[in-house]
Amino acid sequence: MTVTEPAGIADRGDPATAALAVQNLELAYEVRGVPREVLRDVTFQIRPGEAFGLVGESGCGKSTTAYAALRYLPDNAVVQGGAVLANGVDILKMSNSQLREFRSTQASMVYQDPVQAMNPALKIGRQVAECYQILGQSKSEAMASAGDALRRVKIADPVRVLDRYPHQLSGGMLQRVVIAMALTGDPKLLVLDEPTTGLDATVEAEVLDLVRELRSETNAAILLIAHNLGVIRSMCDRVGVMYAGRIVEEGNAQVVFDNPEHPYTKGLLNAIPRQGVRKTDRALFTIPGNLPLIGTPLPTCVYVDRCPLADDVCRTQVPPVVPVGEGHWSRCHHIDRLAQITEPDAQITEYDIGTDNVIQLNGVSKTFRQRGHDVPALVSVDLGFHEGETLGLVGESGSGKSTLAKTLLGIHSPDSGGNITLRGREMKSKATDRIAESTRAISMVFQNPDSALNRMWTVRRILKRTLTKLTDVQGAEADRRVEELAEAMRLSPRHLDMRPRQLSGGLKQRVAIARAFAGSPDVVVCDEPTSALDVSVQAAILNLLANLQNDERTSYLFITHDIGVVRYLADRIAVMYLGRIMEIGSTDVMFSEVNHPYTEALLSAVPSVDGEAENRIPLTGEIPSPANPPSGCVFHTRCHRVIEGLCEVTEPEMQEISPGHRIKCHLTIEQLSVPVEIKESATLATLAD
Amino acid sequence: MSDDVDVPLEGDPTGGVAASEALATEAIPEAAVVGVDASTERKQVRKERRQLLLRSPGFLFGFSILVMWVLCAAVPSWFTKWGDNEVVRVDGSVIPRVSPRADAWFGTDKIGNDVFARIIYGARPVLIVAVTAAVLAVAAGTLLGLTVGYFRGWVDEVIGRIIEALLSIPVILLAIMVLTTLGRSQTVIILTIAVLFIPVVTRTVRSAVLAEAQLDYVTSAKLRGENSLFVMTREILPNVTGVAVVELTVRIGYAIFTVATLSFLGLNAGDSSAADWGRDLGKQYDTIQAGQWWAAIFPALAIALLVIGVNLVADSLDRVNKS
């Protein structure tokens, strides 16, 4: 392979002084003796103090690059060429003891799942102190240093945290501890591999704030891997866009996201529901096809099979590195034709929403019994939705979203007192007691299609069984319907005889959606159906859901963490906190009028790929335990607008602040419109008891 | 290493297939459909699994041992000219207690039977009893494990306690008690061993079922109104058969030991002169002190070899199952 030294890369300074300089790295995984190429000529540099982000779909080589930066590679990894320089020293050539020295003093890594990164059997204190003992401190010195380390990551009460076991801490708190451990020895390079992916948006925002602050404090170089483009934009100076093991575009993060110069970058950005786009405005942009299989020979442009601009040149010649601006380059033959990639036409679709409630929850509560204590997971929820309407349900983990969905579905029985009606008729609380009509009327799309589909069943069997079970359609007629159903989900007939294992994540989710629609349901509960998928696949699934809704006039209860997604798809949004609905209103008013303080904090926590930086309102502390909810307004312990003497005493009533927009808060519109001031103490992480 | 999605695991037979299927297009499935149809795809998976097994030396070795013993059990006359109870005569005279030599490879025992012939003929009873007992135990244990794992609650409590109680009694002790009470016909031996193994199988299958029952496809089946029997037998059972098959091979190994131990103690089926490894060992071990080791050592080796073969196959199946 001819190696062209891209002009943009050469401009970045002497590789010997970079905190990390990956040079023409070629890496393969050997599977059954056959090397399969994973990284192709990866070259980038991170200067001291700089934050560099890598984005791309799963399987594009981001994580491999991150691990390669510290030489944490699996046994079957074969470096086929190139170098990884840290301050001028090639870590690929280091001896084992040099490498250990390098990892303990110069570089460290923060992993995706903090729970797996910690030893569950040892107290936090011992694990953090161990990092200092390795650096030569005595046991007592190390313990003192551990306390300081936790203070540094803004943990309010380090002494108590040190004395706990990992399972006693929340994910956000644990990730802080992991970051504190990564910072021992003041590394010059910090590699963060999806550090906030498993966390709630509010916690994610806190952790990102922390990393940003630590970065300016320590001047460490950062390599950040994230699939969330908003996170990269808000955190990084520079970004590299990876596809099939190759960096296809690199440049200043803001410039790349505002003016992408590679068809892939453009495709990724267009696939995200952003800038307030709604399903009524236009369909989302999708990238046809899938990432090529690892090890597929890709001698020319790696993106050629999915690129809308691809022509014969792309199929025969390696695209050159084209500088397109200050330190910004792209590997594409047709940068001049990028404007030809257009977003889907704006087509105003009127979603026909009925006026009668299909489903109505009246005063539904659900209390779990746990070790002799009552744990109220849902408290007197009133909620109805209309035919053809999407009701978005948002809130942090533990707010009761899933319990609400499961109660509606009949997986949990609600407490006596409340009821759920389907078209005005009360339904039995348990799914198994419900009449056939109620069973058919409500179905579900689960979050994880791997878990939702029986591995041993073929797609055809999954769909046919559901169809024949829920409807009167039988025999050959059912076979025909199954094929129609698959076609409506854009599944090809050959997928019908496959098992879930043989399908990609997006196709599996299509099967799950097909199953949910087999009985022509009135209501489909979607529990984060796209959170396990890449953005390009997510876009296709969201388009599918929107189209199906338009054709079938189905109502959705759409649970999600992703504000962009809910804004795109939902007609109305309900915000839950500790089992209560705190705010409900149409999507338009939720994003234009004043909000409940909780919603306000939630919305401000979202890192936006559009870069509209806003004042983030931190949510102090952790979500309280539902077993012991705060007095008065349940949100008062974390509220930035709390009124002393009122909020902790009296629980507010739902008040209608505009037609259809209701909030559960004591404050008036005028009071809610005043901008908030954020206290320093609010940025500390405190333990929940 | 973490469970990083980018890293293909060595020897994963399914990863490649799933990924190649991922070529199926996401947004425009009509266009550019590359790939083979589903049935060849599935055959491919089976073929890869088979290849994985055939490439493992442990499996090949274990499997050859098993084939050998099964052949011995099926057609013993292929391997020896002597009957199991036939006294070896050389030039018309009985030759008891001769050490291994050309016309009696493993020597002869006290009575004058050919030890080699006894070994060949001894394969049949132990295989019949052990395999039948293990199959019965796994069948019953799977059904029981499926039931308790699926329903949990008080069913699980009650059966769980019974299982714990049974597991606390040594298998051999209980077997001796039952066999001395009910007599030692082949049926009684088979049923006794089967019943004694049910608790362990139940426990293994139960834990597999518990994991499966957590998965959303089970919830989905319940939501569309499937009854418990359907969910257990059609939805969950196919996903735990792998566990059950591995359990079967493991149990066969243990059953062989149990059968041999019982025969050693004289609790074998059939008449006491019939060829039986455990029984022969029990009757002949006193000759070791007289320096005549062959009559006892060879039956012991036969038992060990069979168990090793079974365990090697069990291990390989388990590994392929988990990959």
Coordinates of N, CA and C in Angstrom, one line a residue, chain A residues 29-32 58-64 67 72-74 76 116 286 288-290 293-294 409 411 431 439 444 446 448 451-458 461 465-466 469-470 490-491 494-495 497-499 501-504 506-507 510 515 537, chain B residues 1-14 16-30 33-36 38 41-42 45 48-49 52 55 212 214-217 219-220 222-226 230 234-236 238-239:
Chain A
Y29 N -6.7 -8.8 13.3 CA -7.0 -9.9 14.3 C -6.9 -11.2 13.5
E30 N -6.1 -12.1 14.1 CA -6.0 -13.4 13.5 C -7.1 -14.3 13.9
V31 N -7.9 -14.7 13.0 CA -9.0 -15.6 13.4 C -8.8 -16.9 12.6
R32 N -8.6 -18.0 13.3 CA -8.3 -19.3 12.7 C -7.2 -19.2 11.7
S58 N -20.4 1.3 15.5 CA -19.7 0.2 16.2 C -19.1 -0.8 15.2
G59 N -17.9 -1.2 15.5 CA -17.2 -2.2 14.6 C -16.3 -1.5 13.6
C60 N -16.2 -0.1 13.8 CA -15.3 0.6 12.8 C -13.9 0.7 13.2
G61 N -13.6 0.2 14.4 CA -12.2 0.2 14.9 C -11.8 1.2 15.9
K62 N -12.8 2.0 16.4 CA -12.6 3.0 17.4 C -11.9 2.4 18.6
S63 N -12.6 1.4 19.2 CA -12.0 0.9 20.5 C -10.7 0.2 20.3
T64 N -10.5 -0.5 19.1 CA -9.2 -1.1 18.9 C -8.1 0.0 18.8
Y67 N -7.4 0.9 22.4 CA -6.6 -0.1 23.1 C -5.2 -0.1 22.6
Y72 N -3.0 -2.4 24.8 CA -3.8 -3.4 25.5 C -4.5 -4.1 24.3
L73 N -3.8 -5.1 23.8 CA -4.4 -5.8 22.6 C -4.6 -7.2 22.9
P74 N -5.6 -7.8 22.4 CA -5.8 -9.3 22.6 C -4.7 -10.1 21.9
N76 N -4.6 -12.3 19.8 CA -4.7 -12.6 18.4 C -4.5 -11.3 17.5
Q116 N -17.6 -3.0 35.8 CA -16.7 -4.1 35.5 C -15.2 -3.7 35.7
T286 N -30.9 8.2 6.2 CA -30.3 6.9 6.6 C -29.1 6.6 5.7
P288 N -27.6 3.7 3.6 CA -27.9 2.4 3.2 C -26.8 1.4 3.5
G289 N -27.1 0.1 3.6 CA -26.1 -0.9 3.8 C -25.5 -0.9 5.2
N290 N -24.5 -1.8 5.4 CA -23.9 -2.0 6.6 C -22.4 -1.9 6.5
L293 N -17.8 -6.4 6.6 CA -17.3 -7.4 7.6 C -15.8 -7.2 7.9
I294 N -15.4 -7.4 9.1 CA -14.0 -7.2 9.5 C -13.2 -8.2 8.7
L409 N -48.9 -3.1 30.3 CA -48.9 -4.3 29.5 C -49.5 -5.5 30.3
I411 N -47.8 -6.9 32.9 CA -46.7 -7.7 33.5 C -46.7 -7.5 35.0
A431 N -51.9 -9.7 32.5 CA -51.9 -10.0 31.0 C -52.6 -11.3 30.8
T439 N -55.4 -8.4 24.7 CA -54.0 -8.9 24.4 C -53.6 -8.5 23.1
M444 N -45.5 -4.8 22.4 CA -44.3 -4.2 22.9 C -43.1 -4.4 22.0
F446 N -39.1 -4.3 22.5 CA -38.1 -4.2 23.6 C -36.9 -3.5 23.3
N448 N -33.7 -4.5 23.8 CA -32.6 -5.3 23.3 C -33.1 -6.4 22.4
S451 N -32.3 -10.1 23.3 CA -33.1 -10.8 24.3 C -34.5 -11.0 24.0
A452 N -35.0 -10.2 23.1 CA -36.5 -10.2 22.7 C -36.8 -11.3 21.8
L453 N -35.9 -11.8 21.0 CA -36.2 -12.8 20.0 C -35.6 -14.2 20.5
N454 N -36.5 -15.2 20.3 CA -36.0 -16.5 20.7 C -34.9 -17.0 19.7
R455 N -33.7 -17.3 20.2 CA -32.6 -17.6 19.4 C -32.8 -18.8 18.5
M456 N -33.6 -19.7 19.0 CA -33.8 -21.0 18.3 C -34.9 -21.0 17.3
W457 N -35.7 -19.9 17.2 CA -36.8 -19.8 16.3 C -36.4 -19.1 15.0
T458 N -36.9 -19.5 13.9 CA -36.7 -18.7 12.7 C -37.6 -17.5 12.7
R461 N -41.2 -18.3 12.0 CA -41.9 -18.9 13.1 C -42.3 -17.9 14.1
R465 N -46.3 -17.5 14.5 CA -46.9 -17.8 15.8 C -47.7 -16.6 16.4
T466 N -47.0 -15.5 16.4 CA -47.7 -14.3 17.0 C -49.0 -14.0 16.2
K469 N -51.7 -16.6 16.8 CA -52.1 -16.5 18.2 C -53.0 -15.3 18.5
L470 N -52.7 -14.2 17.8 CA -53.4 -13.0 18.2 C -54.6 -12.8 17.2
R490 N -39.6 -3.9 5.6 CA -38.4 -3.9 4.7 C -37.5 -5.0 5.0
L491 N -38.0 -6.1 5.4 CA -37.2 -7.3 5.5 C -37.4 -8.1 4.2
R494 N -35.8 -13.7 2.2 CA -34.8 -14.7 2.6 C -34.5 -14.5 4.1
H495 N -34.8 -13.4 4.7 CA -34.6 -13.2 6.1 C -35.6 -14.1 6.9
D497 N -36.3 -17.1 6.8 CA -35.9 -18.5 7.2 C -34.6 -18.4 8.1
M498 N -34.2 -17.2 8.5 CA -33.0 -17.1 9.3 C -33.4 -17.1 10.8
R499 N -32.4 -17.3 11.6 CA -32.6 -17.2 13.0 C -31.9 -15.9 13.4
R501 N -29.7 -14.9 15.3 CA -28.2 -14.8 15.3 C -27.6 -14.4 14.0
Q502 N -28.3 -14.7 12.9 CA -27.8 -14.5 11.6 C -28.1 -13.0 11.1
L503 N -28.8 -12.3 11.9 CA -29.2 -10.9 11.5 C -28.4 -9.9 12.2
S504 N -28.3 -8.7 11.6 CA -27.7 -7.6 12.2 C -28.6 -7.0 13.2
G506 N -30.0 -4.1 13.5 CA -31.1 -3.3 12.9 C -32.1 -4.3 12.4
L507 N -31.7 -5.3 11.7 CA -32.7 -6.3 11.2 C -33.4 -7.0 12.3
R510 N -36.1 -4.9 13.5 CA -37.2 -4.9 12.5 C -38.1 -6.1 12.7
R515 N -43.1 -8.3 14.8 CA -43.9 -9.1 15.7 C -44.8 -8.2 16.5
V537 N -28.6 3.3 11.9 CA -29.7 2.2 12.0 C -30.9 2.8 12.8
Chain B
M1 N -9.2 -8.1 29.0 CA -9.8 -7.2 28.0 C -11.3 -7.0 28.3
S2 N -11.8 -6.0 27.8 CA -13.2 -5.8 28.0 C -14.0 -6.6 26.9
D3 N -15.3 -6.5 27.0 CA -16.1 -7.2 26.0 C -16.3 -6.3 24.8
D4 N -15.2 -5.8 24.3 CA -15.2 -4.9 23.2 C -15.8 -5.5 22.0
V5 N -16.7 -4.7 21.3 CA -17.3 -5.3 20.1 C -16.4 -5.4 19.0
D6 N -15.4 -4.6 19.0 CA -14.5 -4.7 17.8 C -13.6 -5.9 17.8
V7 N -13.5 -6.6 18.9 CA -12.5 -7.7 18.9 C -13.2 -9.0 18.6
P8 N -12.9 -9.6 17.5 CA -13.5 -10.9 17.2 C -12.7 -11.9 18.1
L9 N -13.5 -12.8 18.8 CA -12.9 -13.7 19.6 C -12.3 -14.9 18.8
E10 N -11.2 -15.4 19.3 CA -10.6 -16.5 18.6 C -11.5 -17.7 18.7
G11 N -11.7 -18.3 17.6 CA -12.5 -19.6 17.6 C -14.0 -19.4 17.8
D12 N -14.5 -18.2 17.5 CA -15.9 -18.0 17.6 C -16.6 -18.5 16.3
P13 N -17.4 -19.5 16.3 CA -17.9 -20.1 15.1 C -19.0 -19.3 14.5
T14 N -19.7 -18.5 15.4 CA -20.9 -17.9 14.9 C -20.7 -16.4 14.5
G16 N -18.5 -14.8 12.7 CA -18.3 -14.5 11.3 C -19.6 -14.6 10.5
V17 N -20.4 -15.6 10.8 CA -21.6 -15.8 10.1 C -22.6 -14.6 10.3
A18 N -22.7 -14.2 11.5 CA -23.7 -13.1 11.8 C -23.2 -11.9 11.1
A19 N -21.9 -11.7 11.1 CA -21.4 -10.5 10.5 C -21.6 -10.5 9.0
S20 N -21.4 -11.7 8.4 CA -21.5 -11.7 6.9 C -23.0 -11.4 6.6
E21 N -23.9 -11.9 7.5 CA -25.3 -11.6 7.2 C -25.6 -10.1 7.3
A22 N -24.7 -9.4 8.1 CA -24.9 -8.0 8.3 C -24.8 -7.3 7.0
L23 N -24.3 -8.0 5.9 CA -24.2 -7.4 4.6 C -25.6 -7.0 4.1
A24 N -26.6 -7.7 4.7 CA -27.9 -7.4 4.3 C -28.2 -6.0 4.5
T25 N -28.8 -5.3 3.6 CA -28.8 -3.8 3.7 C -29.9 -3.4 4.7
E26 N -29.6 -2.2 5.3 CA -30.4 -1.7 6.4 C -31.6 -1.0 5.9
A27 N -31.3 0.0 5.0 CA -32.4 0.9 4.6 C -33.1 0.5 3.3
I28 N -32.3 -0.1 2.4 CA -32.8 -0.5 1.1 C -32.6 -2.0 0.9
P29 N -33.3 -2.8 1.6 CA -33.0 -4.3 1.5 C -33.1 -4.8 0.1
E30 N -33.9 -4.2 -0.7 CA -34.1 -4.7 -2.0 C -32.9 -4.7 -2.9
V33 N -28.5 -7.3 -2.5 CA -28.6 -8.3 -1.5 C -27.5 -9.4 -1.9
V34 N -26.5 -9.4 -1.0 CA -25.4 -10.3 -1.2 C -25.6 -11.4 -0.2
G35 N -25.2 -12.6 -0.5 CA -25.2 -13.6 0.5 C -25.9 -14.9 0.0
V36 N -26.0 -15.9 0.9 CA -26.6 -17.1 0.5 C -27.9 -17.3 1.3
A38 N -30.9 -18.9 3.6 CA -30.9 -19.2 5.1 C -30.5 -20.6 5.4
E41 N -27.0 -21.3 5.1 CA -26.4 -20.5 6.1 C -26.3 -21.4 7.4
R42 N -27.5 -22.0 7.7 CA -27.6 -22.8 8.9 C -26.7 -24.0 8.8
V45 N -23.3 -23.1 9.7 CA -23.1 -23.0 11.2 C -22.8 -24.4 11.7
E48 N -19.5 -25.6 10.8 CA -18.4 -25.0 11.5 C -18.3 -25.6 12.9
R49 N -19.4 -25.9 13.5 CA -19.4 -26.5 14.8 C -18.8 -27.9 14.7
L52 N -15.2 -27.7 14.4 CA -14.5 -27.3 15.6 C -14.3 -28.5 16.5
R55 N -11.7 -30.8 15.1 CA -10.3 -30.4 15.2 C -9.8 -30.4 16.6
E212 N -32.8 -18.0 31.2 CA -33.6 -17.8 30.0 C -34.9 -17.1 30.3
Q214 N -35.5 -14.9 32.2 CA -35.4 -13.4 32.4 C -35.5 -12.7 31.1
L215 N -35.3 -13.4 30.0 CA -35.1 -12.8 28.7 C -36.5 -12.3 28.2
D216 N -36.4 -11.3 27.3 CA -37.6 -10.6 26.9 C -38.5 -11.5 26.0
Y217 N -37.9 -12.5 25.3 CA -38.7 -13.3 24.4 C -39.8 -14.1 25.2
T219 N -41.1 -12.9 28.1 CA -42.2 -11.9 28.4 C -43.1 -11.7 27.2
S220 N -42.4 -11.6 26.0 CA -43.2 -11.4 24.8 C -44.2 -12.6 24.6
K222 N -45.5 -14.5 26.8 CA -46.6 -14.4 27.8 C -47.6 -13.3 27.4
L223 N -47.0 -12.2 26.9 CA -47.9 -11.0 26.5 C -48.8 -11.4 25.4
R224 N -48.4 -12.3 24.5 CA -49.4 -12.7 23.4 C -50.3 -13.8 23.9
G225 N -50.2 -14.1 25.1 CA -51.2 -15.0 25.7 C -50.9 -16.5 25.6
E226 N -49.6 -16.8 25.5 CA -49.2 -18.3 25.5 C -49.3 -18.8 26.9
F230 N -46.6 -24.0 26.8 CA -46.0 -23.6 25.6 C -44.7 -22.9 25.8
R234 N -41.8 -24.9 24.2 CA -41.5 -24.5 22.9 C -40.5 -23.3 22.9
E235 N -40.6 -22.4 23.8 CA -39.8 -21.3 23.8 C -38.5 -21.5 24.6
I236 N -38.6 -22.0 25.8 CA -37.4 -22.1 26.7 C -36.6 -23.4 26.4
P238 N -35.9 -25.4 23.8 CA -34.9 -25.4 22.8 C -33.6 -24.7 23.1
N239 N -33.8 -23.7 24.0 CA -32.6 -22.9 24.4 C -31.8 -23.5 25.5

